[in-house]
């Protein structure tokens, strides 16, 4: 059995489309003896109602601080370039200033989404089952169901035994992603064919935009622990990458991407408009 958590804000047209795709996925995967257990992670389910951090200047400082550490830290560990202490300090300050003054996205909304993902991680940990997490703007292009079934069947032994993370939906290009060096074979990226998809196995856990991913219960439990102990004031994709920076065992998790991605993120490719401004 595999969990499938849908993170949403009651966007009716998106959910109608997505649930039809999920029914198709459930039917396809049942032929291999695997069943899906569906969970809705809606506005109230994450437990953030009435407890959401406000969009205060202090919280913006916390977000800018964590983001500067994230972006400058990954630049410092990029094997393609040398970053001495002075350049690292300059990068850190540049990112801190940019996030604090130019990045205007609502902290309240970001924290709602982060803790919605956290609720999905709790489900995976509590049930001890591999879990697919989809945000409501996930798009299933032609062949997506067959490709996702192939990936699930291939990854089941690893999902049951180790930290495992598969990015399903992408969002930004592999040239722009944090840890972009991980997508180069000279640094340890391996590619293999599974069914009709090319799977890229990365040397370090690297999340894209968390629009869709498959994870092991053990990794979900570790994410839950890190979410509680670090209390990051950042969006969920940044949080996952911060977890990898914070914890070597997470960084060493088996991390796979596919080329092209199995799913698409509708808010990134223009299929859907963002609902953040409406919710703000």
PDB file of C-alpha atoms in Angstrom:
ATOM      1  CA  UNK A   1       0.000   0.000   0.000  1.00  0.00           C
ATOM      2  CA  UNK A   2       1.062   3.578  -0.720  1.00  0.00           C
ATOM      3  CA  UNK A   3      -0.330   6.818   0.674  1.00  0.00           C
ATOM      4  CA  UNK A   4      -1.233   9.681  -1.629  1.00  0.00           C
ATOM      5  CA  UNK A   5      -1.641  13.075   0.036  1.00  0.00           C
ATOM      6  CA  UNK A   6      -3.224  15.948  -1.887  1.00  0.00           C
ATOM      7  CA  UNK A   7      -2.349  19.404  -0.529  1.00  0.00           C
ATOM      8  CA  UNK A   8      -4.987  21.918  -1.524  1.00  0.00           C
ATOM      9  CA  UNK A   9      -6.955  25.003  -0.581  1.00  0.00           C
ATOM     10  CA  UNK A  10     -10.319  23.790  -1.876  1.00  0.00           C
ATOM     11  CA  UNK A  11      -9.609  24.893  -5.467  1.00  0.00           C
ATOM     12  CA  UNK A  12     -12.582  23.097  -7.055  1.00  0.00           C
ATOM     13  CA  UNK A  13     -11.495  22.975 -10.750  1.00  0.00           C
ATOM     14  CA  UNK A  14      -7.998  21.785  -9.847  1.00  0.00           C
ATOM     15  CA  UNK A  15      -9.293  19.100  -7.491  1.00  0.00           C
ATOM     16  CA  UNK A  16     -11.858  17.810  -9.976  1.00  0.00           C
ATOM     17  CA  UNK A  17      -9.101  17.317 -12.555  1.00  0.00           C
ATOM     18  CA  UNK A  18      -6.602  15.889 -10.075  1.00  0.00           C
ATOM     19  CA  UNK A  19      -8.974  13.396  -8.499  1.00  0.00           C
ATOM     20  CA  UNK A  20      -9.843  12.012 -11.935  1.00  0.00           C
ATOM     21  CA  UNK A  21      -6.127  11.458 -12.571  1.00  0.00           C
ATOM     22  CA  UNK A  22      -5.703   9.828  -9.165  1.00  0.00           C
ATOM     23  CA  UNK A  23      -8.535   7.408  -9.910  1.00  0.00           C
ATOM     24  CA  UNK A  24      -6.713   6.441 -13.091  1.00  0.00           C
ATOM     25  CA  UNK A  25      -3.459   5.979 -11.159  1.00  0.00           C
ATOM     26  CA  UNK A  26      -5.171   3.842  -8.516  1.00  0.00           C
ATOM     27  CA  UNK A  27      -6.703   1.601 -11.160  1.00  0.00           C
ATOM     28  CA  UNK A  28      -3.400   1.230 -13.019  1.00  0.00           C
ATOM     29  CA  UNK A  29      -1.326   0.397  -9.967  1.00  0.00           C
ATOM     30  CA  UNK A  30      -3.842  -2.072  -8.560  1.00  0.00           C
ATOM     31  CA  UNK A  31      -2.989  -4.423 -11.423  1.00  0.00           C
ATOM     32  CA  UNK A  32       0.407  -4.820  -9.734  1.00  0.00           C
ATOM     33  CA  UNK A  33      -1.151  -5.553  -6.348  1.00  0.00           C
ATOM     34  CA  UNK A  34      -0.512  -2.073  -4.918  1.00  0.00           C
ATOM     35  CA  UNK A  35      -3.325   0.014  -3.481  1.00  0.00           C
ATOM     36  CA  UNK A  36      -3.494   3.756  -2.855  1.00  0.00           C
ATOM     37  CA  UNK A  37      -4.771   5.288   0.366  1.00  0.00           C
ATOM     38  CA  UNK A  38      -5.891   8.857  -0.337  1.00  0.00           C
ATOM     39  CA  UNK A  39      -5.636  11.733   2.148  1.00  0.00           C
ATOM     40  CA  UNK A  40      -6.883  15.288   1.685  1.00  0.00           C
ATOM     41  CA  UNK A  41      -4.603  17.817   3.345  1.00  0.00           C
ATOM     42  CA  UNK A  42      -6.817  20.866   3.182  1.00  0.00           C
ATOM     43  CA  UNK A  43      -6.836  24.245   4.938  1.00  0.00           C
ATOM     44  CA  UNK A  44      -7.706  22.860   8.391  1.00  0.00           C
ATOM     45  CA  UNK A  45      -5.888  19.527   8.290  1.00  0.00           C
ATOM     46  CA  UNK A  46      -2.370  20.842   8.819  1.00  0.00           C
ATOM     47  CA  UNK A  47      -3.160  22.191  12.277  1.00  0.00           C
ATOM     48  CA  UNK A  48      -2.036  25.718  11.411  1.00  0.00           C
ATOM     49  CA  UNK A  49      -5.464  27.329  11.722  1.00  0.00           C
ATOM     50  CA  UNK A  50      -5.120  30.177  14.205  1.00  0.00           C
ATOM     51  CA  UNK A  51      -1.422  29.411  14.698  1.00  0.00           C
ATOM     52  CA  UNK A  52       0.079  30.761  11.480  1.00  0.00           C
ATOM     53  CA  UNK A  53       3.141  33.014  11.947  1.00  0.00           C
ATOM     54  CA  UNK A  54       2.268  36.516  10.867  1.00  0.00           C
ATOM     55  CA  UNK A  55       3.925  38.504   8.115  1.00  0.00           C
ATOM     56  CA  UNK A  56       5.895  40.596  10.634  1.00  0.00           C
ATOM     57  CA  UNK A  57       9.271  42.227  10.123  1.00  0.00           C
ATOM     58  CA  UNK A  58      10.798  39.843  12.687  1.00  0.00           C
ATOM     59  CA  UNK A  59       9.560  36.818  10.767  1.00  0.00           C
ATOM     60  CA  UNK A  60      10.850  38.346   7.525  1.00  0.00           C
ATOM     61  CA  UNK A  61      14.242  38.669   9.207  1.00  0.00           C
ATOM     62  CA  UNK A  62      14.106  34.990  10.171  1.00  0.00           C
ATOM     63  CA  UNK A  63      13.213  33.998   6.613  1.00  0.00           C
ATOM     64  CA  UNK A  64      15.968  36.160   5.102  1.00  0.00           C
ATOM     65  CA  UNK A  65      18.507  34.749   7.566  1.00  0.00           C
ATOM     66  CA  UNK A  66      17.639  31.131   6.753  1.00  0.00           C
ATOM     67  CA  UNK A  67      17.472  31.805   2.997  1.00  0.00           C
ATOM     68  CA  UNK A  68      20.862  33.523   2.983  1.00  0.00           C
ATOM     69  CA  UNK A  69      22.371  30.527   4.739  1.00  0.00           C
ATOM     70  CA  UNK A  70      20.685  28.223   2.228  1.00  0.00           C
ATOM     71  CA  UNK A  71      21.673  29.969  -1.011  1.00  0.00           C
ATOM     72  CA  UNK A  72      25.163  31.052   0.045  1.00  0.00           C
ATOM     73  CA  UNK A  73      25.792  27.666   1.652  1.00  0.00           C
ATOM     74  CA  UNK A  74      24.973  25.748  -1.496  1.00  0.00           C
ATOM     75  CA  UNK A  75      27.120  28.119  -3.544  1.00  0.00           C
ATOM     76  CA  UNK A  76      30.006  27.542  -1.142  1.00  0.00           C
ATOM     77  CA  UNK A  77      29.805  23.768  -1.587  1.00  0.00           C
ATOM     78  CA  UNK A  78      29.491  23.874  -5.387  1.00  0.00           C
ATOM     79  CA  UNK A  79      32.498  21.887  -6.692  1.00  0.00           C
ATOM     80  CA  UNK A  80      32.490  23.825  -9.985  1.00  0.00           C
ATOM     81  CA  UNK A  81      33.717  27.030  -8.371  1.00  0.00           C
ATOM     82  CA  UNK A  82      35.805  28.196  -5.486  1.00  0.00           C
ATOM     83  CA  UNK A  83      34.095  30.248  -2.802  1.00  0.00           C
ATOM     84  CA  UNK A  84      36.436  31.598  -0.153  1.00  0.00           C
ATOM     85  CA  UNK A  85      35.233  33.128   3.106  1.00  0.00           C
ATOM     86  CA  UNK A  86      35.090  36.662   1.742  1.00  0.00           C
ATOM     87  CA  UNK A  87      33.033  35.666  -1.309  1.00  0.00           C
ATOM     88  CA  UNK A  88      30.786  33.554   0.917  1.00  0.00           C
ATOM     89  CA  UNK A  89      30.180  36.542   3.234  1.00  0.00           C
ATOM     90  CA  UNK A  90      29.328  38.739   0.264  1.00  0.00           C
ATOM     91  CA  UNK A  91      26.945  36.134  -1.148  1.00  0.00           C
ATOM     92  CA  UNK A  92      25.314  35.693   2.235  1.00  0.00           C
ATOM     93  CA  UNK A  93      24.717  39.411   2.680  1.00  0.00           C
ATOM     94  CA  UNK A  94      23.453  39.821  -0.894  1.00  0.00           C
ATOM     95  CA  UNK A  95      20.904  37.025  -0.468  1.00  0.00           C
ATOM     96  CA  UNK A  96      19.897  38.265   2.982  1.00  0.00           C
ATOM     97  CA  UNK A  97      19.242  41.771   1.674  1.00  0.00           C
ATOM     98  CA  UNK A  98      17.399  40.535  -1.430  1.00  0.00           C
ATOM     99  CA  UNK A  99      15.088  38.174   0.463  1.00  0.00           C
ATOM    100  CA  UNK A 100      14.379  40.708   3.186  1.00  0.00           C
ATOM    101  CA  UNK A 101      13.530  43.662   0.957  1.00  0.00           C
ATOM    102  CA  UNK A 102      12.663  42.274  -2.492  1.00  0.00           C
ATOM    103  CA  UNK A 103      10.999  38.911  -1.807  1.00  0.00           C
ATOM    104  CA  UNK A 104       7.467  39.948  -0.864  1.00  0.00           C
ATOM    105  CA  UNK A 105       5.653  36.624  -0.770  1.00  0.00           C
ATOM    106  CA  UNK A 106       3.423  36.195   2.275  1.00  0.00           C
ATOM    107  CA  UNK A 107       5.115  34.385   5.149  1.00  0.00           C
ATOM    108  CA  UNK A 108       1.706  33.387   6.462  1.00  0.00           C
ATOM    109  CA  UNK A 109       0.820  31.587   3.226  1.00  0.00           C
ATOM    110  CA  UNK A 110       4.269  29.976   2.956  1.00  0.00           C
ATOM    111  CA  UNK A 111       3.971  28.630   6.487  1.00  0.00           C
ATOM    112  CA  UNK A 112       0.505  27.258   5.781  1.00  0.00           C
ATOM    113  CA  UNK A 113       1.942  25.338   2.826  1.00  0.00           C
ATOM    114  CA  UNK A 114       5.032  24.204   4.776  1.00  0.00           C
ATOM    115  CA  UNK A 115       2.950  22.782   7.597  1.00  0.00           C
ATOM    116  CA  UNK A 116       0.555  21.188   5.124  1.00  0.00           C
ATOM    117  CA  UNK A 117       3.543  19.289   3.761  1.00  0.00           C
ATOM    118  CA  UNK A 118       4.517  18.593   7.371  1.00  0.00           C
ATOM    119  CA  UNK A 119       1.092  17.045   7.915  1.00  0.00           C
ATOM    120  CA  UNK A 120       1.680  14.764   4.914  1.00  0.00           C
ATOM    121  CA  UNK A 121       5.049  13.776   6.413  1.00  0.00           C
ATOM    122  CA  UNK A 122       3.288  12.896   9.671  1.00  0.00           C
ATOM    123  CA  UNK A 123       0.870  10.667   7.770  1.00  0.00           C
ATOM    124  CA  UNK A 124       3.761   8.854   6.087  1.00  0.00           C
ATOM    125  CA  UNK A 125       5.606   8.463   9.383  1.00  0.00           C
ATOM    126  CA  UNK A 126       2.538   7.344  11.361  1.00  0.00           C
ATOM    127  CA  UNK A 127       1.408   4.779   8.784  1.00  0.00           C
ATOM    128  CA  UNK A 128       4.979   3.642   7.985  1.00  0.00           C
ATOM    129  CA  UNK A 129       4.080   3.656   4.286  1.00  0.00           C
ATOM    130  CA  UNK A 130       5.710   5.197   1.215  1.00  0.00           C
ATOM    131  CA  UNK A 131       3.865   8.387   0.363  1.00  0.00           C
ATOM    132  CA  UNK A 132       3.210  10.446  -2.747  1.00  0.00           C
ATOM    133  CA  UNK A 133       2.597  14.123  -2.015  1.00  0.00           C
ATOM    134  CA  UNK A 134       0.899  16.256  -4.677  1.00  0.00           C
ATOM    135  CA  UNK A 135       0.072  19.932  -4.523  1.00  0.00           C
ATOM    136  CA  UNK A 136      -3.255  20.818  -6.111  1.00  0.00           C
ATOM    137  CA  UNK A 137      -1.652  22.259  -9.249  1.00  0.00           C
ATOM    138  CA  UNK A 138      -0.050  18.957 -10.307  1.00  0.00           C
ATOM    139  CA  UNK A 139      -0.580  18.217 -14.002  1.00  0.00           C
ATOM    140  CA  UNK A 140      -0.497  14.713 -15.500  1.00  0.00           C
ATOM    141  CA  UNK A 141       0.792  14.949 -19.100  1.00  0.00           C
ATOM    142  CA  UNK A 142       0.281  12.116 -21.555  1.00  0.00           C
ATOM    143  CA  UNK A 143       1.869   8.896 -20.263  1.00  0.00           C
ATOM    144  CA  UNK A 144       2.266  10.227 -16.718  1.00  0.00           C
ATOM    145  CA  UNK A 145       0.272   7.450 -15.050  1.00  0.00           C
ATOM    146  CA  UNK A 146       2.215   4.672 -16.770  1.00  0.00           C
ATOM    147  CA  UNK A 147       5.531   6.395 -15.997  1.00  0.00           C
ATOM    148  CA  UNK A 148       4.610   6.937 -12.360  1.00  0.00           C
ATOM    149  CA  UNK A 149       3.631   3.284 -11.966  1.00  0.00           C
ATOM    150  CA  UNK A 150       7.005   2.262 -13.455  1.00  0.00           C
ATOM    151  CA  UNK A 151       8.845   4.521 -11.004  1.00  0.00           C
ATOM    152  CA  UNK A 152       6.882   3.220  -8.017  1.00  0.00           C
ATOM    153  CA  UNK A 153       7.509  -0.422  -8.910  1.00  0.00           C
ATOM    154  CA  UNK A 154      11.225   0.263  -9.436  1.00  0.00           C
ATOM    155  CA  UNK A 155      11.600   2.185  -6.172  1.00  0.00           C
ATOM    156  CA  UNK A 156       9.584  -0.028  -3.798  1.00  0.00           C
ATOM    157  CA  UNK A 157      12.567  -1.978  -2.396  1.00  0.00           C
ATOM    158  CA  UNK A 158      14.363   1.292  -1.598  1.00  0.00           C
ATOM    159  CA  UNK A 159      11.242   2.946  -0.229  1.00  0.00           C
ATOM    160  CA  UNK A 160      10.906   0.153   2.308  1.00  0.00           C
ATOM    161  CA  UNK A 161      14.523   0.121   3.475  1.00  0.00           C
ATOM    162  CA  UNK A 162      16.122   3.560   3.306  1.00  0.00           C
ATOM    163  CA  UNK A 163      15.773   7.313   3.024  1.00  0.00           C
ATOM    164  CA  UNK A 164      14.347   7.876  -0.460  1.00  0.00           C
ATOM    165  CA  UNK A 165      13.063  10.960  -2.290  1.00  0.00           C
ATOM    166  CA  UNK A 166      11.814  11.147  -5.881  1.00  0.00           C
ATOM    167  CA  UNK A 167      11.012  14.543  -7.385  1.00  0.00           C
ATOM    168  CA  UNK A 168       7.998  14.089  -9.668  1.00  0.00           C
ATOM    169  CA  UNK A 169       6.907  17.521 -10.832  1.00  0.00           C
ATOM    170  CA  UNK A 170       9.957  19.731 -11.182  1.00  0.00           C
ATOM    171  CA  UNK A 171       9.324  23.409 -11.716  1.00  0.00           C
ATOM    172  CA  UNK A 172      12.583  25.152 -12.514  1.00  0.00           C
ATOM    173  CA  UNK A 173      15.308  23.902 -14.851  1.00  0.00           C
ATOM    174  CA  UNK A 174      18.196  21.789 -13.627  1.00  0.00           C
ATOM    175  CA  UNK A 175      20.535  24.666 -14.508  1.00  0.00           C
ATOM    176  CA  UNK A 176      18.730  26.997 -12.069  1.00  0.00           C
ATOM    177  CA  UNK A 177      18.038  24.571  -9.251  1.00  0.00           C
ATOM    178  CA  UNK A 178      20.011  24.641  -6.018  1.00  0.00           C
ATOM    179  CA  UNK A 179      22.721  21.978  -6.171  1.00  0.00           C
ATOM    180  CA  UNK A 180      22.629  22.082  -9.970  1.00  0.00           C
ATOM    181  CA  UNK A 181      26.055  20.430 -10.029  1.00  0.00           C
ATOM    182  CA  UNK A 182      24.324  17.217  -8.915  1.00  0.00           C
ATOM    183  CA  UNK A 183      22.879  16.858 -12.419  1.00  0.00           C
ATOM    184  CA  UNK A 184      26.343  16.458 -13.981  1.00  0.00           C
ATOM    185  CA  UNK A 185      27.741  12.956 -14.489  1.00  0.00           C
ATOM    186  CA  UNK A 186      31.291  14.075 -13.632  1.00  0.00           C
ATOM    187  CA  UNK A 187      30.104  14.682 -10.053  1.00  0.00           C
ATOM    188  CA  UNK A 188      28.363  11.352  -9.624  1.00  0.00           C
ATOM    189  CA  UNK A 189      24.931  11.646 -11.231  1.00  0.00           C
ATOM    190  CA  UNK A 190      23.862   8.298 -12.703  1.00  0.00           C
ATOM    191  CA  UNK A 191      21.176   7.746 -15.341  1.00  0.00           C
ATOM    192  CA  UNK A 192      19.203   4.575 -15.954  1.00  0.00           C
ATOM    193  CA  UNK A 193      16.219   3.623 -18.077  1.00  0.00           C
ATOM    194  CA  UNK A 194      13.094   2.412 -16.278  1.00  0.00           C
ATOM    195  CA  UNK A 195      10.239   1.693 -18.647  1.00  0.00           C
ATOM    196  CA  UNK A 196       9.874   4.772 -20.837  1.00  0.00           C
ATOM    197  CA  UNK A 197      11.551   7.187 -18.413  1.00  0.00           C
ATOM    198  CA  UNK A 198      15.136   8.239 -17.777  1.00  0.00           C
ATOM    199  CA  UNK A 199      15.836   8.218 -14.055  1.00  0.00           C
ATOM    200  CA  UNK A 200      18.588  10.460 -12.733  1.00  0.00           C
ATOM    201  CA  UNK A 201      20.096   9.318  -9.435  1.00  0.00           C
ATOM    202  CA  UNK A 202      21.762  12.292  -7.768  1.00  0.00           C
ATOM    203  CA  UNK A 203      24.774  12.285  -5.423  1.00  0.00           C
ATOM    204  CA  UNK A 204      22.926  14.488  -2.898  1.00  0.00           C
ATOM    205  CA  UNK A 205      19.286  15.117  -2.036  1.00  0.00           C
ATOM    206  CA  UNK A 206      18.064  18.048  -4.102  1.00  0.00           C
ATOM    207  CA  UNK A 207      14.435  19.169  -4.113  1.00  0.00           C
ATOM    208  CA  UNK A 208      12.886  21.244  -6.860  1.00  0.00           C
ATOM    209  CA  UNK A 209       9.545  22.898  -6.113  1.00  0.00           C
ATOM    210  CA  UNK A 210       7.807  20.080  -4.147  1.00  0.00           C
ATOM    211  CA  UNK A 211       4.798  20.224  -6.460  1.00  0.00           C
ATOM    212  CA  UNK A 212       4.911  16.434  -6.447  1.00  0.00           C
ATOM    213  CA  UNK A 213       7.229  13.892  -4.853  1.00  0.00           C
ATOM    214  CA  UNK A 214       7.435  10.320  -3.592  1.00  0.00           C
ATOM    215  CA  UNK A 215       9.195   9.616  -0.309  1.00  0.00           C
ATOM    216  CA  UNK A 216       9.913   6.820   2.118  1.00  0.00           C
ATOM    217  CA  UNK A 217       8.292   6.773   5.552  1.00  0.00           C
ATOM    218  CA  UNK A 218      11.693   6.872   7.224  1.00  0.00           C
ATOM    219  CA  UNK A 219      12.682  10.069   5.430  1.00  0.00           C
ATOM    220  CA  UNK A 220       9.278  11.591   6.224  1.00  0.00           C
ATOM    221  CA  UNK A 221       9.846  10.875   9.911  1.00  0.00           C
ATOM    222  CA  UNK A 222      13.207  12.634   9.751  1.00  0.00           C
ATOM    223  CA  UNK A 223      11.616  15.613   7.998  1.00  0.00           C
ATOM    224  CA  UNK A 224       9.043  15.787  10.809  1.00  0.00           C
ATOM    225  CA  UNK A 225      11.795  15.823  13.419  1.00  0.00           C
ATOM    226  CA  UNK A 226      13.755  18.518  11.618  1.00  0.00           C
ATOM    227  CA  UNK A 227      10.656  20.633  11.045  1.00  0.00           C
ATOM    228  CA  UNK A 228       9.961  20.637  14.776  1.00  0.00           C
ATOM    229  CA  UNK A 229      13.538  21.216  15.915  1.00  0.00           C
ATOM    230  CA  UNK A 230      14.555  23.871  13.390  1.00  0.00           C
ATOM    231  CA  UNK A 231      11.184  25.660  12.882  1.00  0.00           C
ATOM    232  CA  UNK A 232      12.276  27.149   9.573  1.00  0.00           C
ATOM    233  CA  UNK A 233      10.509  30.326   8.459  1.00  0.00           C
ATOM    234  CA  UNK A 234      10.761  29.319   4.785  1.00  0.00           C
ATOM    235  CA  UNK A 235       8.625  27.724   2.036  1.00  0.00           C
ATOM    236  CA  UNK A 236       8.615  23.897   1.851  1.00  0.00           C
ATOM    237  CA  UNK A 237      11.066  23.450  -1.044  1.00  0.00           C
ATOM    238  CA  UNK A 238      13.627  25.637   0.729  1.00  0.00           C
ATOM    239  CA  UNK A 239      12.955  23.733   3.954  1.00  0.00           C
ATOM    240  CA  UNK A 240      13.697  20.358   2.358  1.00  0.00           C
ATOM    241  CA  UNK A 241      16.992  21.653   0.996  1.00  0.00           C
ATOM    242  CA  UNK A 242      17.815  23.178   4.389  1.00  0.00           C
ATOM    243  CA  UNK A 243      17.167  19.794   5.977  1.00  0.00           C
ATOM    244  CA  UNK A 244      19.747  18.302   3.604  1.00  0.00           C
ATOM    245  CA  UNK A 245      22.237  21.002   4.620  1.00  0.00           C
ATOM    246  CA  UNK A 246      21.470  20.486   8.312  1.00  0.00           C
ATOM    247  CA  UNK A 247      21.592  16.687   8.389  1.00  0.00           C
ATOM    248  CA  UNK A 248      24.204  14.625   6.475  1.00  0.00           C
ATOM    249  CA  UNK A 249      21.977  11.526   6.542  1.00  0.00           C
ATOM    250  CA  UNK A 250      19.287  13.454   4.635  1.00  0.00           C
ATOM    251  CA  UNK A 251      21.830  14.763   2.123  1.00  0.00           C
ATOM    252  CA  UNK A 252      22.901  11.164   1.459  1.00  0.00           C
ATOM    253  CA  UNK A 253      19.350   9.929   0.874  1.00  0.00           C
ATOM    254  CA  UNK A 254      18.678   8.238  -2.437  1.00  0.00           C
ATOM    255  CA  UNK A 255      17.352  11.123  -4.542  1.00  0.00           C
ATOM    256  CA  UNK A 256      15.970  10.638  -8.032  1.00  0.00           C
ATOM    257  CA  UNK A 257      14.621  12.969 -10.683  1.00  0.00           C
ATOM    258  CA  UNK A 258      13.350  12.055 -14.132  1.00  0.00           C
ATOM    259  CA  UNK A 259      14.020  13.612 -17.495  1.00  0.00           C
ATOM    260  CA  UNK A 260      11.543  14.928 -18.437  1.00  0.00           C
ATOM    261  CA  UNK A 261       9.633  15.163 -15.190  1.00  0.00           C
ATOM    262  CA  UNK A 262       6.753  12.705 -14.858  1.00  0.00           C
ATOM    263  CA  UNK A 263       4.358  15.443 -13.769  1.00  0.00           C
ATOM    264  CA  UNK A 264       4.246  19.196 -14.318  1.00  0.00           C
ATOM    265  CA  UNK A 265       3.491  21.980 -11.883  1.00  0.00           C
ATOM    266  CA  UNK A 266       0.585  23.966 -13.286  1.00  0.00           C
ATOM    267  CA  UNK A 267       1.467  27.163 -11.434  1.00  0.00           C
ATOM    268  CA  UNK A 268       4.970  27.066 -12.907  1.00  0.00           C
ATOM    269  CA  UNK A 269       4.083  26.257 -16.536  1.00  0.00           C
ATOM    270  CA  UNK A 270       1.179  28.695 -16.805  1.00  0.00           C
ATOM    271  CA  UNK A 271      -1.681  26.179 -16.706  1.00  0.00           C
ATOM    272  CA  UNK A 272      -2.931  27.693 -13.463  1.00  0.00           C
ATOM    273  CA  UNK A 273      -2.657  31.121 -11.900  1.00  0.00           C
ATOM    274  CA  UNK A 274      -1.309  31.395  -8.372  1.00  0.00           C
ATOM    275  CA  UNK A 275      -3.914  31.552  -5.600  1.00  0.00           C
ATOM    276  CA  UNK A 276      -1.523  33.136  -3.108  1.00  0.00           C
ATOM    277  CA  UNK A 277      -2.621  36.716  -3.789  1.00  0.00           C
ATOM    278  CA  UNK A 278      -6.253  35.672  -3.338  1.00  0.00           C
ATOM    279  CA  UNK A 279      -5.490  33.987  -0.009  1.00  0.00           C
ATOM    280  CA  UNK A 280      -3.327  36.829   1.260  1.00  0.00           C
TER     281      UNK A 280
END
